[in-house]
Short mmCIF file of C-alpha atoms in Angstrom, two decimals:
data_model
loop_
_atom_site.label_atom_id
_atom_site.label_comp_id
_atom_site.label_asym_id
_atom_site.label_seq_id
_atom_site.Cartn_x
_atom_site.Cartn_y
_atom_site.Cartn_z
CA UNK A 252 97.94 103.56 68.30
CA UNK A 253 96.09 101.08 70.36
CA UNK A 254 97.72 98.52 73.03
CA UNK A 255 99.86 96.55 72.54
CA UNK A 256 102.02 98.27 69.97
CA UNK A 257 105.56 97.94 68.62
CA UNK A 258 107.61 99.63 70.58
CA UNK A 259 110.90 100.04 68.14
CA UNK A 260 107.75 101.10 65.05
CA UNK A 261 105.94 103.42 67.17
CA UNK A 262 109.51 105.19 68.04
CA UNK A 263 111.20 105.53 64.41
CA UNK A 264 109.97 108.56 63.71
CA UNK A 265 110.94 110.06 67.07
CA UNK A 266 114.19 108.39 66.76
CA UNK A 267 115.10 109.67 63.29
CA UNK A 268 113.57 113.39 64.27
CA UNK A 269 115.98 113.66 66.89
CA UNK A 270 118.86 112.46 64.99
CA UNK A 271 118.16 115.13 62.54
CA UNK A 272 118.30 117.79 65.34
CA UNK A 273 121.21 116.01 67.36
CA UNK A 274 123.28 116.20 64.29
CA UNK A 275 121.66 120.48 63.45
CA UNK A 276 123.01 120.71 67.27
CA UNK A 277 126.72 119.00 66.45
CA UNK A 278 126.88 120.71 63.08
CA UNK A 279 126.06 124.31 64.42
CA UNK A 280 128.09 123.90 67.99
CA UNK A 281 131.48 122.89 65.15
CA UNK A 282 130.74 126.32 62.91
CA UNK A 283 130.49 128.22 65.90
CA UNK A 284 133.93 126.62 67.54
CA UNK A 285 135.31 127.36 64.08
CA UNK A 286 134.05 130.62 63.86
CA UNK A 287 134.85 131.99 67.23
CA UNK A 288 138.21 131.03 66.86
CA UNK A 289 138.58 132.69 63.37
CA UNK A 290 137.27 136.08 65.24
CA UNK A 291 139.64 139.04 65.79
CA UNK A 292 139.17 138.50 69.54
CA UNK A 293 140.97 142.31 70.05
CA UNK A 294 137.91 143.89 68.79
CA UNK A 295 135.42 145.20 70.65
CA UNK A 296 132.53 143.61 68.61
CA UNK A 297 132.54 139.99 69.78
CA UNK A 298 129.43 139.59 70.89
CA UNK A 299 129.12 137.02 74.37
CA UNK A 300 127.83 134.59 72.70
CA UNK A 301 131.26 133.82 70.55
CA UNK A 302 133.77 134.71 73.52
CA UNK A 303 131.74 131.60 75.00
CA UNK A 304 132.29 129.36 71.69
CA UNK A 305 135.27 130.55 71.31
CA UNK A 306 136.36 128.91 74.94
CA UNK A 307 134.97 125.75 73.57
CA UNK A 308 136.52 122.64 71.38
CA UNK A 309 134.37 120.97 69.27
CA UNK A 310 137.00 117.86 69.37
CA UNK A 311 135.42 118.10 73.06
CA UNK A 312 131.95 117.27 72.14
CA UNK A 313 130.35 115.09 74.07
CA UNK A 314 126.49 114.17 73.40
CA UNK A 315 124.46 113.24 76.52
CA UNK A 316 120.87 111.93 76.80
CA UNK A 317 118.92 110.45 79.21
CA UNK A 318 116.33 107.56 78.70
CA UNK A 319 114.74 107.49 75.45
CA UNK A 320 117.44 110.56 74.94
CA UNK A 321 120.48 107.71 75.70
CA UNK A 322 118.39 105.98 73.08
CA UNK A 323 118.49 109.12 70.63
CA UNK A 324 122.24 109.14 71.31
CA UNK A 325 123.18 105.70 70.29
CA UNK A 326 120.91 105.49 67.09
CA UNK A 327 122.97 109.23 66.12
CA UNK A 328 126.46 107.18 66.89
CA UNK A 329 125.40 104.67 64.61
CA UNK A 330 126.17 107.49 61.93
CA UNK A 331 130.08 107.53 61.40
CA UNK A 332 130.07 110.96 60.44
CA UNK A 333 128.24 112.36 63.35
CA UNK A 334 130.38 110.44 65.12
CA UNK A 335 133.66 111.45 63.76
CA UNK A 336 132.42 115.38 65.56
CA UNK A 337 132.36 113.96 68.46
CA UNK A 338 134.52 112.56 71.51
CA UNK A 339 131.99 110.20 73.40
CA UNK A 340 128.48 109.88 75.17
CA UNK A 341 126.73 109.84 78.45
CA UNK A 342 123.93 107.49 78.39
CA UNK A 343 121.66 107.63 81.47
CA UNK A 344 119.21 105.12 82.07
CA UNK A 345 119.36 104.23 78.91
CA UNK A 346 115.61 102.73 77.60
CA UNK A 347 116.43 99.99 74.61
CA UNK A 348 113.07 99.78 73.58
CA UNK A 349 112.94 101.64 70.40
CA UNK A 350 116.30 100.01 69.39
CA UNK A 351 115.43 96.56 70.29
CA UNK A 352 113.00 93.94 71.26
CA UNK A 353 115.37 91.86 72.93
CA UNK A 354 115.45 91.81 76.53
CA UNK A 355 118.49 89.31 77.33
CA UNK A 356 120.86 91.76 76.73
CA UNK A 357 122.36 90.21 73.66
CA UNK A 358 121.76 93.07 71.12
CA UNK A 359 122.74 95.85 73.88
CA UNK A 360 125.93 94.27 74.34
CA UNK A 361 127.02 93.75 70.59
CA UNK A 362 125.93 97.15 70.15
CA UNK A 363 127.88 98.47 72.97
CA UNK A 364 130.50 96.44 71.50
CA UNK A 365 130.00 98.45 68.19
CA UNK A 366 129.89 101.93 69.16
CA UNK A 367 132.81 103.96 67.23
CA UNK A 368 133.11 106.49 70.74
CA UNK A 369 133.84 105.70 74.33
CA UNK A 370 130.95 106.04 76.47
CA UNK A 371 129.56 105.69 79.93
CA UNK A 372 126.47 103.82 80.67
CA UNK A 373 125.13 105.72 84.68
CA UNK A 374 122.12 103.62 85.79
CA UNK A 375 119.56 104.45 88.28
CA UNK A 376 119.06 101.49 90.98
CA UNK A 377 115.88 100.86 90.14
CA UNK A 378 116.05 100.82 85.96
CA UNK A 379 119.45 98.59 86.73
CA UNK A 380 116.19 96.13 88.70
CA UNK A 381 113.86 96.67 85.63
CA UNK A 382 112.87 93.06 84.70
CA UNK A 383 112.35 94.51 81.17
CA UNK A 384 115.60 97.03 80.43
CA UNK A 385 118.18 95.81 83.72
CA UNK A 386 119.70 92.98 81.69
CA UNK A 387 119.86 94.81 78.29
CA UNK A 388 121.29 97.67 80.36
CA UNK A 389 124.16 96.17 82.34
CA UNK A 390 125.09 94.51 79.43
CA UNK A 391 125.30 97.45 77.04
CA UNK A 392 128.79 98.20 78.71
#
């Protein structure tokens, strides 16, 4: 596309592809919890791969993304059932700019406001300075 674009327009399609394989990721990681735990642990044919999932909770699951992945994380959360696998979020210098066009800080902190998980917001000193994301960013929490 050619300068200036929409930001949020451009994005959708990233946005939605990663929700697709954020939620493959959450689905797969609570069939393998499941699974491992269902496994006869005393036999000799448990692979690695389920003694590791079966040290794991899914009620434990915590998704994590930084910049346009915080971004990717709080348009999944916006799902309730995605949400309802999971125990909170990490959001690291979180970029709004496929969610939003507003820079005050208003939408981030209704959406903040909204989310259905607890959730820390870690920001770098210099995006917390960003004339175009620090307001929407300290306000998000």
């Amino acid at each position: 596309p050619k300068w200036p674009y929409d930001i949020m327009d451009f994005n959708q399609g990233f946005l939605e592809q990663r929700r697709t394989e954020i939620q493959e990721v959450v689905v797969t990681v609570n069939m393998m919890t499941c699974h491992s735990e269902s496994q006869n642990s005393s036999s000799g044919e448990t692979s690695a791969f389920f003694r590791i999932f079966a040290t794991a909770s899914s009620q434990d699951l915590i998704l994590a993304g930084h910049s346009f992945g915080a971004a990717s994380v709080v348009h999944c959360l916006s799902e309730p059932t995605l949400a309802s696998l999971c125990r909170g979020a990490l959001l690291l210098d979180l970029w709004p700019g496929p969610l939003t066009t507003d820079i005050s800080g208003q939408f981030c902190e209704e959406l903040g406001a909204k989310l259905p998980l607890p959730f820390l917001v870690l920001l770098s000193e210099s995006w917390s300075r960003s004339e175009w994301y620090g307001a929407s960013c300290r306000r998000f929490s």
